[in-house]
Amino acid sequence: MSKSIAGFSKLSKSKKIDWIVETYFSNKEDANRILKQYWNTDEKLQQLHDEFIENTITNYYLPLGVAPNFLINDTLYTIPMAIEESSVVAAASKAAKFWLERGGFKTRVISTTKIGQVHFIYKGDFNKLKQFFDKTKPKLIKDSKAITANMEKRGGGIIDIELRDKTDDIKDYYQLHASFETLDAMGANFINSCLEQFAKTFKNDALKFDVFSAQEKQIDIVMSILSNYVPDCLVRAEVSCKVEDLSDNDTISGEDFATKFIQAVNIAEVEPYRAVTHNKGIMNGIDAVVLATGNDFRAVEAGVHAYASRHGKYSSLTHAKIENGIFTFWMEIPLALGTVGGLTGLHPLVKLALELLHKPSAKALMQIVAVAGLAQNFAALRSLTTTGIQQGHMKMHLMNILNQFEASNDEKETITEHFKTNTVTHSAVVEAINKLRVKN
């Protein structure tokens, strides 16, 4: 039966496991063994992983795969992808090979501005607040110099600070809305440190502003925090070719393929139920690379989905058209990424992943990640509008089903051969396993 515990965080890792196993598991020996078998035998490496988060008890593995043959702006890449879902890496690889023979992917970074806000309550005359802000703004920047000095040496720092009146939404609610350039760092800690300094200066200087009444001097800081919505940190990725070059088999012409493909994109542009699944497929590619390179995929997800709703209705992130006989498929997407700081200099596999990508700058990584998302979406739509999504996906999922039934290597070989010419479903695989085992 579950029970509470005091001082859990102060226990050693082994003692934490002892308590968890004793409290929650019926097969205590098995639970203990599973948790400990994922520990790394290199104690120094295990300690590094233990210290990434709090209350670590073991490591949780995800497969790290690679998708080769990505031609991006005339440079070849092999892209690392950390993900658990069958067919994602295979689909990305297939799309990369398809476009390798048609000029590859073209990308460009549109902008790299990131946002942070100080949210505060002010009860008084807005004109006085505006006067105070205009007077104090240079000091907000000056008082942050100790934080921004190193970033400014590299060409980044604070871009601007605005006062925003949000009282139409919440009574007496205002913001200091600040924009930043953080270069190769994702910049969360930098931005948050600047914002907290802004808040401190703003609140303290309000107490000395003679124009304010006694009540107006009491500015109440609610919170100071960066935003993961980065609509001005944008990257564009696209592919294009002649319509007739889209076909690589005799089952469908390039023109028919392009027509159906564009119809599928158009549906995702207007139908939110489809758009969510459509964009989830894009994020299969994006999240896998973001995770492999030690970046925050939750932040990326939140910002991307907000961007997909920026016009008041959730819609497709990708778009397609035919113009003068040329098929073009593209996406503009907000991505706040870093190649320095965080896990990028700590996690050994992250360091390898970044080296695999030619040690990219943050801007280069934005472009690589966007391409992974576009490729994934192309592969999904190509399957959906031709053979159907399940044919390829279930064949990739076949090994997972076989592993669930602890199939031997000989059984895997026989059944894989069988499903080269038969439709893969869970029930069909179970039936095939049972028949094989009865025969043997």
C-alpha positions as a Markdown table, in Angstrom:
| # | Residue | x | y | z |
|---|---|---|---|---|
| 1 | Met | 0.0 | 0.0 | 0.0 |
| 2 | Ser | 1.3 | 3.5 | -0.9 |
| 3 | Lys | 2.6 | 5.7 | 1.9 |
| 4 | Ser | 4.2 | 9.1 | 2.3 |
| 5 | Ile | 7.9 | 9.5 | 3.3 |
| 6 | Ala | 9.9 | 12.3 | 4.8 |
| 7 | Gly | 13.4 | 13.1 | 3.7 |
| 8 | Phe | 13.3 | 11.0 | 0.6 |
| 9 | Ser | 15.6 | 13.3 | -1.3 |
| 10 | Lys | 18.3 | 12.8 | 1.3 |
| 11 | Leu | 18.4 | 9.1 | 0.9 |
| 12 | Ser | 21.1 | 7.4 | -1.2 |
| 13 | Lys | 20.1 | 6.0 | -4.5 |
| 14 | Ser | 20.1 | 2.5 | -3.2 |
| 15 | Lys | 18.0 | 3.5 | -0.2 |
| 16 | Lys | 15.5 | 5.3 | -2.5 |
| 17 | Ile | 15.2 | 2.1 | -4.6 |
| 18 | Asp | 14.7 | 0.0 | -1.4 |
| 19 | Trp | 11.8 | 2.2 | -0.3 |
| 20 | Ile | 10.2 | 2.2 | -3.7 |
| 21 | Val | 10.5 | -1.5 | -4.2 |
| 22 | Glu | 9.2 | -2.3 | -0.7 |
| 23 | Thr | 6.3 | 0.2 | -1.0 |
| 24 | Tyr | 5.0 | -0.4 | -4.6 |
| 25 | Phe | 6.0 | -3.7 | -6.0 |
| 26 | Ser | 4.8 | -7.2 | -5.4 |
| 27 | Asn | 7.8 | -8.9 | -7.1 |
| 28 | Lys | 10.4 | -6.9 | -5.2 |
| 29 | Glu | 13.4 | -8.9 | -6.4 |
| 30 | Asp | 12.4 | -8.5 | -10.0 |
| 31 | Ala | 11.7 | -4.7 | -9.7 |
| 32 | Asn | 15.1 | -4.2 | -7.9 |
| 33 | Arg | 16.9 | -6.1 | -10.7 |
| 34 | Ile | 15.3 | -4.2 | -13.5 |
| 35 | Leu | 16.0 | -0.8 | -12.0 |
| 36 | Lys | 19.7 | -1.7 | -11.4 |
| 37 | Gln | 20.4 | -3.4 | -14.6 |
| 38 | Tyr | 20.1 | -0.1 | -16.4 |
| 39 | Trp | 22.8 | 1.5 | -14.3 |
| 40 | Asn | 26.0 | 2.2 | -16.3 |
| 41 | Thr | 29.0 | 0.1 | -15.2 |
| 42 | Asp | 31.1 | 3.2 | -15.5 |
| 43 | Glu | 30.6 | 4.8 | -12.1 |
| 44 | Lys | 31.8 | 8.3 | -13.2 |
| 45 | Leu | 29.4 | 8.3 | -16.2 |
| 46 | Gln | 26.5 | 7.0 | -14.0 |
| 47 | Gln | 27.2 | 9.8 | -11.5 |
| 48 | Leu | 27.0 | 12.3 | -14.4 |
| 49 | His | 23.6 | 11.0 | -15.3 |
| 50 | Asp | 22.4 | 10.8 | -11.7 |
| 51 | Glu | 23.2 | 14.5 | -11.3 |
| 52 | Phe | 21.2 | 15.7 | -14.3 |
| 53 | Ile | 18.0 | 15.6 | -12.3 |
| 54 | Glu | 16.8 | 15.0 | -8.7 |
| 55 | Asn | 15.9 | 11.7 | -7.1 |
| 56 | Thr | 17.5 | 9.6 | -9.8 |
| 57 | Ile | 17.0 | 5.9 | -9.4 |
| 58 | Thr | 18.1 | 4.5 | -12.9 |
| 59 | Asn | 18.5 | 5.4 | -16.5 |
| 60 | Tyr | 15.6 | 5.3 | -19.0 |
| 61 | Tyr | 16.9 | 4.3 | -22.5 |
| 62 | Leu | 15.6 | 5.5 | -25.8 |
| 63 | Pro | 17.0 | 4.2 | -29.1 |
| 64 | Leu | 19.4 | 6.6 | -30.8 |
| 65 | Gly | 19.2 | 6.1 | -34.6 |
| 66 | Val | 20.5 | 8.0 | -37.6 |
| 67 | Ala | 18.9 | 9.0 | -40.9 |
| 68 | Pro | 21.6 | 9.5 | -43.6 |
| 69 | Asn | 21.5 | 11.2 | -47.0 |
| 70 | Phe | 20.1 | 14.5 | -46.0 |
| 71 | Leu | 21.3 | 17.1 | -48.5 |
| 72 | Ile | 20.7 | 20.5 | -46.9 |
| 73 | Asn | 21.9 | 23.6 | -48.8 |
| 74 | Asp | 24.3 | 21.4 | -50.7 |
| 75 | Thr | 25.9 | 19.9 | -47.6 |
| 76 | Leu | 25.3 | 16.2 | -46.8 |
| 77 | Tyr | 24.2 | 15.3 | -43.2 |
| 78 | Thr | 23.5 | 12.1 | -41.3 |
| 79 | Ile | 20.9 | 13.2 | -38.7 |
| 80 | Pro | 20.7 | 11.7 | -35.2 |
| 81 | Met | 17.3 | 10.9 | -33.9 |
| 82 | Ala | 16.3 | 9.7 | -30.4 |
| 83 | Ile | 12.8 | 8.3 | -30.4 |
| 84 | Glu | 10.8 | 5.2 | -29.5 |
| 85 | Glu | 8.3 | 5.1 | -32.3 |
| 86 | Ser | 8.6 | 2.6 | -35.1 |
| 87 | Ser | 9.0 | 3.9 | -38.7 |
| 88 | Val | 10.1 | 7.4 | -37.9 |
| 89 | Val | 13.8 | 7.0 | -38.7 |
| 90 | Ala | 13.0 | 4.8 | -41.7 |
| 91 | Ala | 10.5 | 7.4 | -43.0 |
| 92 | Ala | 13.0 | 10.3 | -42.6 |
| 93 | Ser | 15.7 | 8.3 | -44.3 |
| 94 | Lys | 13.4 | 7.5 | -47.2 |
| 95 | Ala | 12.4 | 11.1 | -47.7 |
| 96 | Ala | 16.1 | 12.1 | -47.5 |
| 97 | Lys | 17.0 | 9.7 | -50.3 |
| 98 | Phe | 14.0 | 10.8 | -52.4 |
| 99 | Trp | 15.0 | 14.5 | -52.2 |
| 100 | Leu | 18.7 | 13.8 | -52.5 |
| 101 | Glu | 18.1 | 13.0 | -56.2 |
| 102 | Arg | 16.0 | 16.1 | -56.7 |
| 103 | Gly | 18.3 | 18.9 | -55.3 |
| 104 | Gly | 17.9 | 18.3 | -51.6 |
| 105 | Phe | 16.5 | 20.6 | -49.0 |
| 106 | Lys | 16.8 | 24.4 | -49.0 |
| 107 | Thr | 16.7 | 26.3 | -45.7 |
| 108 | Arg | 17.2 | 29.8 | -44.2 |
| 109 | Val | 16.9 | 31.3 | -40.8 |
| 110 | Ile | 14.4 | 34.2 | -41.0 |
| 111 | Ser | 14.9 | 35.6 | -37.5 |
| 112 | Thr | 16.4 | 34.5 | -34.1 |
| 113 | Thr | 14.7 | 36.9 | -31.6 |
| 114 | Lys | 13.6 | 35.3 | -28.2 |
| 115 | Ile | 11.1 | 36.8 | -25.7 |
| 116 | Gly | 10.9 | 37.2 | -21.9 |
| 117 | Gln | 8.4 | 39.1 | -19.8 |
| 118 | Val | 8.1 | 40.6 | -16.4 |
| 119 | His | 4.4 | 40.4 | -15.4 |
| 120 | Phe | 3.3 | 43.0 | -12.8 |
| 121 | Ile | 0.3 | 44.7 | -11.2 |
| 122 | Tyr | 0.1 | 48.4 | -11.1 |
| 123 | Lys | -2.8 | 50.3 | -9.7 |
| 124 | Gly | -2.8 | 53.9 | -11.0 |
| 125 | Asp | -2.5 | 56.3 | -13.9 |
| 126 | Phe | -1.1 | 54.7 | -17.1 |
| 127 | Asn | 0.5 | 57.9 | -18.3 |
| 128 | Lys | 2.5 | 58.1 | -15.1 |
| 129 | Leu | 3.6 | 54.5 | -15.5 |
| 130 | Lys | 4.6 | 55.2 | -19.1 |
| 131 | Gln | 6.6 | 58.2 | -17.9 |
| 132 | Phe | 8.3 | 56.1 | -15.3 |
| 133 | Phe | 9.1 | 53.3 | -17.8 |
| 134 | Asp | 10.6 | 55.7 | -20.3 |
| 135 | Lys | 12.8 | 57.2 | -17.5 |
| 136 | Thr | 13.8 | 53.8 | -16.1 |
| 137 | Lys | 14.4 | 51.8 | -19.3 |
| 138 | Pro | 18.1 | 52.8 | -19.7 |
| 139 | Lys | 18.7 | 51.8 | -16.1 |
| 140 | Leu | 17.0 | 48.4 | -16.6 |
| 141 | Ile | 19.6 | 47.7 | -19.3 |
| 142 | Lys | 22.5 | 49.3 | -17.3 |
| 143 | Asp | 21.7 | 47.3 | -14.2 |
| 144 | Ser | 21.8 | 44.1 | -16.2 |
| 145 | Lys | 25.3 | 44.7 | -17.6 |
| 146 | Ala | 27.0 | 42.1 | -15.3 |
| 147 | Ile | 24.6 | 39.5 | -16.7 |
| 148 | Thr | 24.8 | 40.6 | -20.4 |
| 149 | Ala | 28.5 | 41.4 | -20.7 |
| 150 | Asn | 29.7 | 38.1 | -22.0 |
| 151 | Met | 26.7 | 37.7 | -24.3 |
| 152 | Glu | 27.3 | 41.2 | -25.7 |
| 153 | Lys | 31.0 | 40.3 | -26.5 |
| 154 | Arg | 29.7 | 37.6 | -28.7 |
| 155 | Gly | 27.2 | 39.8 | -30.5 |
| 156 | Gly | 24.1 | 39.0 | -28.5 |
| 157 | Gly | 22.2 | 40.6 | -25.6 |
| 158 | Ile | 19.1 | 42.6 | -24.9 |
| 159 | Ile | 17.4 | 43.9 | -28.1 |
| 160 | Asp | 14.6 | 46.0 | -26.6 |
| 161 | Ile | 12.2 | 46.3 | -23.7 |
| 162 | Glu | 8.6 | 47.5 | -24.1 |
| 163 | Leu | 5.9 | 48.4 | -21.7 |
| 164 | Arg | 2.7 | 46.6 | -22.6 |
| 165 | Asp | -0.8 | 47.5 | -21.2 |
| 166 | Lys | -2.8 | 44.3 | -20.7 |
| 167 | Thr | -5.6 | 45.8 | -18.6 |
| 168 | Asp | -8.2 | 44.8 | -21.2 |
| 169 | Asp | -7.4 | 41.2 | -20.3 |
| 170 | Ile | -6.9 | 41.5 | -16.5 |
| 171 | Lys | -7.4 | 44.5 | -14.3 |
| 172 | Asp | -4.2 | 46.4 | -13.5 |
| 173 | Tyr | -2.1 | 43.9 | -15.4 |
| 174 | Tyr | 1.0 | 45.1 | -17.3 |
| 175 | Gln | 4.2 | 43.6 | -18.8 |
| 176 | Leu | 7.8 | 44.5 | -19.5 |
| 177 | His | 8.1 | 42.7 | -22.8 |
| 178 | Ala | 11.7 | 42.1 | -23.6 |
| 179 | Ser | 13.4 | 40.7 | -26.7 |
| 180 | Phe | 16.8 | 39.0 | -26.7 |
| 181 | Glu | 19.5 | 37.6 | -29.0 |
| 182 | Thr | 21.2 | 34.6 | -27.4 |
| 183 | Leu | 23.3 | 33.3 | -30.4 |
| 184 | Asp | 24.3 | 29.6 | -29.9 |
| 185 | Ala | 22.7 | 29.3 | -26.5 |
| 186 | Met | 19.1 | 28.5 | -26.1 |
| 187 | Gly | 19.3 | 31.2 | -23.5 |
| 188 | Ala | 16.7 | 30.3 | -20.9 |
| 189 | Asn | 19.0 | 31.0 | -17.9 |
| 190 | Phe | 20.4 | 34.1 | -19.4 |
| 191 | Ile | 17.0 | 35.5 | -20.2 |
| 192 | Asn | 15.5 | 34.7 | -16.8 |
| 193 | Ser | 18.4 | 36.3 | -15.0 |
| 194 | Cys | 18.0 | 39.5 | -17.0 |
| 195 | Leu | 14.2 | 39.5 | -16.3 |
| 196 | Glu | 14.7 | 39.1 | -12.6 |
| 197 | Gln | 17.1 | 42.0 | -12.6 |
| 198 | Phe | 14.6 | 44.1 | -14.6 |
| 199 | Ala | 12.0 | 43.3 | -12.0 |
| 200 | Lys | 14.2 | 44.2 | -9.1 |
| 201 | Thr | 15.3 | 47.6 | -10.6 |
| 202 | Phe | 11.7 | 48.4 | -11.8 |
| 203 | Lys | 10.2 | 47.7 | -8.4 |
| 204 | Asn | 12.9 | 49.5 | -6.4 |
| 205 | Asp | 13.0 | 52.6 | -8.6 |
| 206 | Ala | 9.2 | 52.9 | -8.5 |
| 207 | Leu | 9.5 | 53.6 | -4.7 |
| 208 | Lys | 11.7 | 56.7 | -5.5 |
| 209 | Phe | 9.6 | 58.0 | -8.4 |
| 210 | Asp | 8.1 | 61.3 | -7.1 |
| 211 | Val | 5.4 | 61.5 | -9.7 |
| 212 | Phe | 3.7 | 58.3 | -8.3 |
| 213 | Ser | 1.3 | 58.4 | -5.5 |
| 214 | Ala | 2.0 | 56.2 | -2.5 |
| 215 | Gln | -0.2 | 53.5 | -4.0 |
| 216 | Glu | 1.3 | 53.8 | -7.4 |
| 217 | Lys | 4.8 | 53.2 | -6.0 |
| 218 | Gln | 3.8 | 49.8 | -4.8 |
| 219 | Ile | 4.3 | 47.9 | -8.0 |
| 220 | Asp | 3.6 | 44.2 | -7.5 |
| 221 | Ile | 5.8 | 41.8 | -9.5 |
| 222 | Val | 3.9 | 38.7 | -10.2 |
| 223 | Met | 6.6 | 36.7 | -12.0 |
| 224 | Ser | 9.6 | 37.1 | -14.4 |
| 225 | Ile | 10.0 | 34.4 | -17.0 |
| 226 | Leu | 11.0 | 33.7 | -20.6 |
| 227 | Ser | 8.4 | 32.7 | -23.1 |
| 228 | Asn | 8.6 | 29.5 | -25.1 |
| 229 | Tyr | 6.5 | 31.1 | -27.7 |
| 230 | Val | 9.0 | 32.4 | -30.2 |
| 231 | Pro | 7.2 | 33.5 | -33.4 |
| 232 | Asp | 10.2 | 35.7 | -34.2 |
| 233 | Cys | 12.7 | 32.9 | -34.0 |
| 234 | Leu | 11.8 | 31.4 | -37.3 |
| 235 | Val | 13.4 | 29.0 | -39.8 |
| 236 | Arg | 12.2 | 28.0 | -43.3 |
| 237 | Ala | 12.7 | 24.7 | -44.9 |
| 238 | Glu | 11.5 | 23.6 | -48.4 |
| 239 | Val | 11.9 | 21.2 | -51.2 |
| 240 | Ser | 10.9 | 21.6 | -54.9 |
| 241 | Cys | 11.2 | 19.9 | -58.2 |
| 242 | Lys | 9.4 | 19.6 | -61.5 |
| 243 | Val | 6.0 | 17.9 | -61.1 |
| 244 | Glu | 6.9 | 15.1 | -63.5 |
| 245 | Asp | 9.9 | 14.3 | -61.3 |
| 246 | Leu | 7.8 | 13.5 | -58.3 |
| 247 | Ser | 6.9 | 10.0 | -59.5 |
| 248 | Asp | 9.5 | 7.2 | -58.8 |
| 249 | Asn | 7.3 | 4.3 | -59.9 |
| 250 | Asp | 4.6 | 3.3 | -62.4 |
| 251 | Thr | 1.7 | 3.2 | -60.0 |
| 252 | Ile | 1.1 | 7.0 | -60.0 |
| 253 | Ser | 2.1 | 9.9 | -62.2 |
| 254 | Gly | 3.9 | 12.9 | -60.8 |
| 255 | Glu | 0.9 | 15.1 | -61.6 |
| 256 | Asp | -1.5 | 12.8 | -59.8 |
| 257 | Phe | 0.8 | 12.5 | -56.8 |
| 258 | Ala | 1.2 | 16.3 | -56.6 |
| 259 | Thr | -2.6 | 16.8 | -56.8 |
| 260 | Lys | -3.4 | 14.4 | -54.0 |
| 261 | Phe | -0.5 | 15.6 | -51.9 |
| 262 | Ile | -1.6 | 19.2 | -52.1 |
| 263 | Gln | -5.2 | 18.2 | -51.3 |
| 264 | Ala | -3.9 | 16.4 | -48.2 |
| 265 | Val | -2.0 | 19.6 | -47.1 |
| 266 | Asn | -5.0 | 21.8 | -47.8 |
| 267 | Ile | -7.2 | 19.6 | -45.6 |
| 268 | Ala | -4.7 | 20.0 | -42.7 |
| 269 | Glu | -4.8 | 23.7 | -43.3 |
| 270 | Val | -8.6 | 24.0 | -42.7 |
| 271 | Glu | -9.5 | 20.9 | -40.5 |
| 272 | Pro | -8.1 | 21.0 | -36.9 |
| 273 | Tyr | -8.8 | 17.3 | -36.3 |
| 274 | Arg | -6.5 | 16.5 | -39.2 |
| 275 | Ala | -4.0 | 19.3 | -38.5 |
| 276 | Val | -3.2 | 18.0 | -35.0 |
| 277 | Thr | -2.2 | 14.6 | -36.4 |
| 278 | His | -0.5 | 16.2 | -39.4 |
| 279 | Asn | 1.6 | 18.4 | -37.1 |
| 280 | Lys | 2.3 | 15.5 | -34.7 |
| 281 | Gly | 4.0 | 13.8 | -37.6 |
| 282 | Ile | 6.2 | 16.8 | -38.2 |
| 283 | Met | 7.1 | 16.8 | -34.5 |
| 284 | Asn | 8.1 | 13.1 | -34.8 |
| 285 | Gly | 11.1 | 14.3 | -36.8 |
| 286 | Ile | 11.7 | 17.5 | -34.9 |
| 287 | Asp | 11.5 | 16.1 | -31.4 |
| 288 | Ala | 13.7 | 13.2 | -32.2 |
| 289 | Val | 16.6 | 15.5 | -33.3 |
| 290 | Val | 15.9 | 18.1 | -30.5 |
| 291 | Leu | 16.2 | 15.3 | -27.9 |
| 292 | Ala | 19.3 | 13.8 | -29.6 |
| 293 | Thr | 21.0 | 17.2 | -29.4 |
| 294 | Gly | 20.2 | 17.8 | -25.8 |
| 295 | Asn | 17.6 | 20.5 | -26.3 |
| 296 | Asp | 14.2 | 21.0 | -24.6 |
| 297 | Phe | 11.6 | 19.3 | -26.8 |
| 298 | Arg | 8.8 | 20.3 | -24.5 |
| 299 | Ala | 9.6 | 24.0 | -25.0 |
| 300 | Val | 9.8 | 23.4 | -28.8 |
| 301 | Glu | 6.5 | 21.5 | -28.8 |
| 302 | Ala | 4.6 | 24.3 | -26.8 |
| 303 | Gly | 6.0 | 27.0 | -29.1 |
| 304 | Val | 5.3 | 25.2 | -32.3 |
| 305 | His | 1.7 | 24.3 | -31.4 |
| 306 | Ala | 1.0 | 27.9 | -30.3 |
| 307 | Tyr | 2.4 | 29.1 | -33.7 |
| 308 | Ala | 0.1 | 26.7 | -35.5 |
| 309 | Ser | -2.8 | 28.5 | -33.8 |
| 310 | Arg | -1.5 | 32.1 | -34.4 |
| 311 | His | -4.4 | 33.0 | -36.7 |
| 312 | Gly | -7.1 | 31.9 | -34.2 |
| 313 | Lys | -7.5 | 28.4 | -35.5 |
| 314 | Tyr | -5.2 | 25.4 | -35.3 |
| 315 | Ser | -3.7 | 24.7 | -38.7 |
| 316 | Ser | -1.1 | 22.9 | -40.7 |
| 317 | Leu | 2.5 | 24.0 | -40.3 |
| 318 | Thr | 3.4 | 22.8 | -43.8 |
| 319 | His | 2.2 | 24.1 | -47.1 |
| 320 | Ala | 2.4 | 23.0 | -50.8 |
| 321 | Lys | 1.8 | 24.4 | -54.2 |
| 322 | Ile | 2.3 | 23.9 | -57.9 |
| 323 | Glu | 3.5 | 27.0 | -59.8 |
| 324 | Asn | 4.8 | 27.0 | -63.4 |
| 325 | Gly | 5.1 | 23.3 | -63.4 |
| 326 | Ile | 7.2 | 23.3 | -60.2 |
| 327 | Phe | 6.0 | 21.5 | -57.0 |
| 328 | Thr | 7.1 | 23.2 | -53.8 |
| 329 | Phe | 6.6 | 21.9 | -50.3 |
| 330 | Trp | 7.7 | 24.1 | -47.4 |
| 331 | Met | 7.4 | 25.0 | -43.7 |
| 332 | Glu | 8.2 | 28.0 | -41.6 |
| 333 | Ile | 8.5 | 27.1 | -37.9 |
| 334 | Pro | 9.7 | 28.7 | -34.7 |
| 335 | Leu | 12.6 | 26.9 | -33.1 |
| 336 | Ala | 14.6 | 28.2 | -30.1 |
| 337 | Leu | 17.6 | 25.9 | -29.9 |
| 338 | Gly | 21.1 | 25.9 | -28.5 |
| 339 | Thr | 24.4 | 24.2 | -29.2 |
| 340 | Val | 26.2 | 25.5 | -26.1 |
| 341 | Gly | 25.1 | 25.3 | -22.4 |
| 342 | Gly | 22.7 | 22.8 | -20.8 |
| 343 | Leu | 23.3 | 19.2 | -21.7 |
| 344 | Thr | 25.2 | 20.1 | -24.9 |
| 345 | Gly | 28.6 | 20.1 | -23.1 |
| 346 | Leu | 27.8 | 17.4 | -20.5 |
| 347 | His | 26.0 | 14.4 | -22.1 |
| 348 | Pro | 28.5 | 12.3 | -24.0 |
| 349 | Leu | 25.9 | 11.2 | -26.6 |
| 350 | Val | 24.7 | 14.8 | -27.1 |
| 351 | Lys | 28.3 | 15.8 | -27.8 |
| 352 | Leu | 28.7 | 13.0 | -30.3 |
| 353 | Ala | 25.4 | 13.9 | -32.0 |
| 354 | Leu | 26.5 | 17.5 | -32.4 |
| 355 | Glu | 29.8 | 16.4 | -33.9 |
| 356 | Leu | 27.9 | 14.1 | -36.3 |
| 357 | Leu | 26.1 | 17.2 | -37.5 |
| 358 | His | 29.4 | 19.0 | -38.1 |
| 359 | Lys | 29.3 | 20.9 | -34.8 |
| 360 | Pro | 26.5 | 23.3 | -35.9 |
| 361 | Ser | 25.8 | 26.8 | -34.7 |
| 362 | Ala | 22.3 | 27.3 | -33.2 |
| 363 | Lys | 21.2 | 28.7 | -36.6 |
| 364 | Ala | 22.5 | 25.7 | -38.4 |
| 365 | Leu | 20.8 | 23.4 | -36.0 |
| 366 | Met | 17.5 | 25.2 | -36.5 |
| 367 | Gln | 17.8 | 24.4 | -40.2 |
| 368 | Ile | 18.7 | 20.8 | -39.7 |
| 369 | Val | 15.8 | 20.3 | -37.2 |
| 370 | Ala | 13.3 | 22.0 | -39.5 |
| 371 | Val | 14.4 | 19.7 | -42.4 |
| 372 | Ala | 13.8 | 16.6 | -40.2 |
| 373 | Gly | 10.3 | 17.8 | -39.5 |
| 374 | Leu | 9.6 | 18.6 | -43.2 |
| 375 | Ala | 11.0 | 15.2 | -44.3 |
| 376 | Gln | 8.9 | 13.4 | -41.8 |
| 377 | Asn | 5.8 | 15.1 | -43.0 |
| 378 | Phe | 6.6 | 14.5 | -46.6 |
| 379 | Ala | 7.1 | 10.8 | -45.9 |
| 380 | Ala | 3.8 | 10.5 | -44.0 |
| 381 | Leu | 1.7 | 12.4 | -46.6 |
| 382 | Arg | 3.3 | 10.4 | -49.4 |
| 383 | Ser | 2.3 | 7.1 | -47.7 |
| 384 | Leu | -1.2 | 8.4 | -46.8 |
| 385 | Thr | -2.0 | 9.5 | -50.4 |
| 386 | Thr | -0.5 | 6.4 | -52.1 |
| 387 | Thr | -0.1 | 3.1 | -50.3 |
| 388 | Gly | -1.7 | 4.1 | -46.9 |
| 389 | Ile | 0.1 | 4.7 | -43.7 |
| 390 | Gln | -0.3 | 1.3 | -42.1 |
| 391 | Gln | 1.5 | -0.8 | -44.7 |
| 392 | Gly | 4.9 | 0.7 | -43.9 |
| 393 | His | 4.3 | 1.5 | -40.3 |
| 394 | Met | 3.1 | -2.0 | -39.3 |
| 395 | Lys | 6.0 | -3.6 | -41.1 |
| 396 | Met | 8.3 | -1.5 | -39.0 |
| 397 | His | 6.2 | -2.4 | -35.9 |
| 398 | Leu | 6.5 | -6.1 | -36.7 |
| 399 | Met | 9.7 | -6.5 | -34.6 |
| 400 | Asn | 8.0 | -4.9 | -31.6 |
| 401 | Ile | 5.2 | -7.5 | -31.8 |
| 402 | Leu | 7.7 | -10.3 | -32.2 |
| 403 | Asn | 9.7 | -9.1 | -29.2 |
| 404 | Gln | 6.5 | -9.0 | -27.1 |
| 405 | Phe | 6.1 | -12.8 | -27.7 |
| 406 | Glu | 9.9 | -13.4 | -27.1 |
| 407 | Ala | 10.3 | -14.8 | -30.6 |
| 408 | Ser | 13.6 | -16.6 | -31.3 |
| 409 | Asn | 15.9 | -15.4 | -34.0 |
| 410 | Asp | 14.8 | -18.3 | -36.3 |
| 411 | Glu | 11.1 | -17.4 | -35.6 |
| 412 | Lys | 11.8 | -13.7 | -36.4 |
| 413 | Glu | 13.4 | -14.7 | -39.7 |
| 414 | Thr | 10.6 | -17.0 | -40.8 |
| 415 | Ile | 7.8 | -14.6 | -39.8 |
| 416 | Thr | 9.6 | -11.5 | -41.3 |
| 417 | Glu | 9.9 | -13.4 | -44.6 |
| 418 | His | 6.1 | -14.3 | -44.4 |
| 419 | Phe | 5.1 | -10.7 | -44.0 |
| 420 | Lys | 7.1 | -9.5 | -46.9 |
| 421 | Thr | 4.0 | -10.5 | -49.0 |
| 422 | Asn | 1.3 | -10.3 | -46.4 |
| 423 | Thr | -0.4 | -7.5 | -44.5 |
| 424 | Val | 0.9 | -6.9 | -41.0 |
| 425 | Thr | -1.6 | -6.7 | -38.2 |
| 426 | His | -1.2 | -7.6 | -34.5 |
| 427 | Ser | -3.7 | -10.5 | -34.8 |
| 428 | Ala | -2.1 | -11.7 | -38.1 |
| 429 | Val | 1.4 | -11.8 | -36.4 |
| 430 | Val | 0.0 | -13.6 | -33.3 |
| 431 | Glu | -1.6 | -16.2 | -35.6 |
| 432 | Ala | 1.6 | -16.7 | -37.5 |
| 433 | Ile | 3.6 | -17.2 | -34.3 |
| 434 | Asn | 1.1 | -19.7 | -32.9 |
| 435 | Lys | 1.0 | -21.7 | -36.2 |
| 436 | Leu | 4.8 | -21.7 | -36.4 |
| 437 | Arg | 5.2 | -22.9 | -32.8 |
| 438 | Val | 2.5 | -25.6 | -33.2 |
| 439 | Lys | 4.3 | -26.8 | -36.4 |
| 440 | Asn | 7.6 | -27.0 | -34.5 |
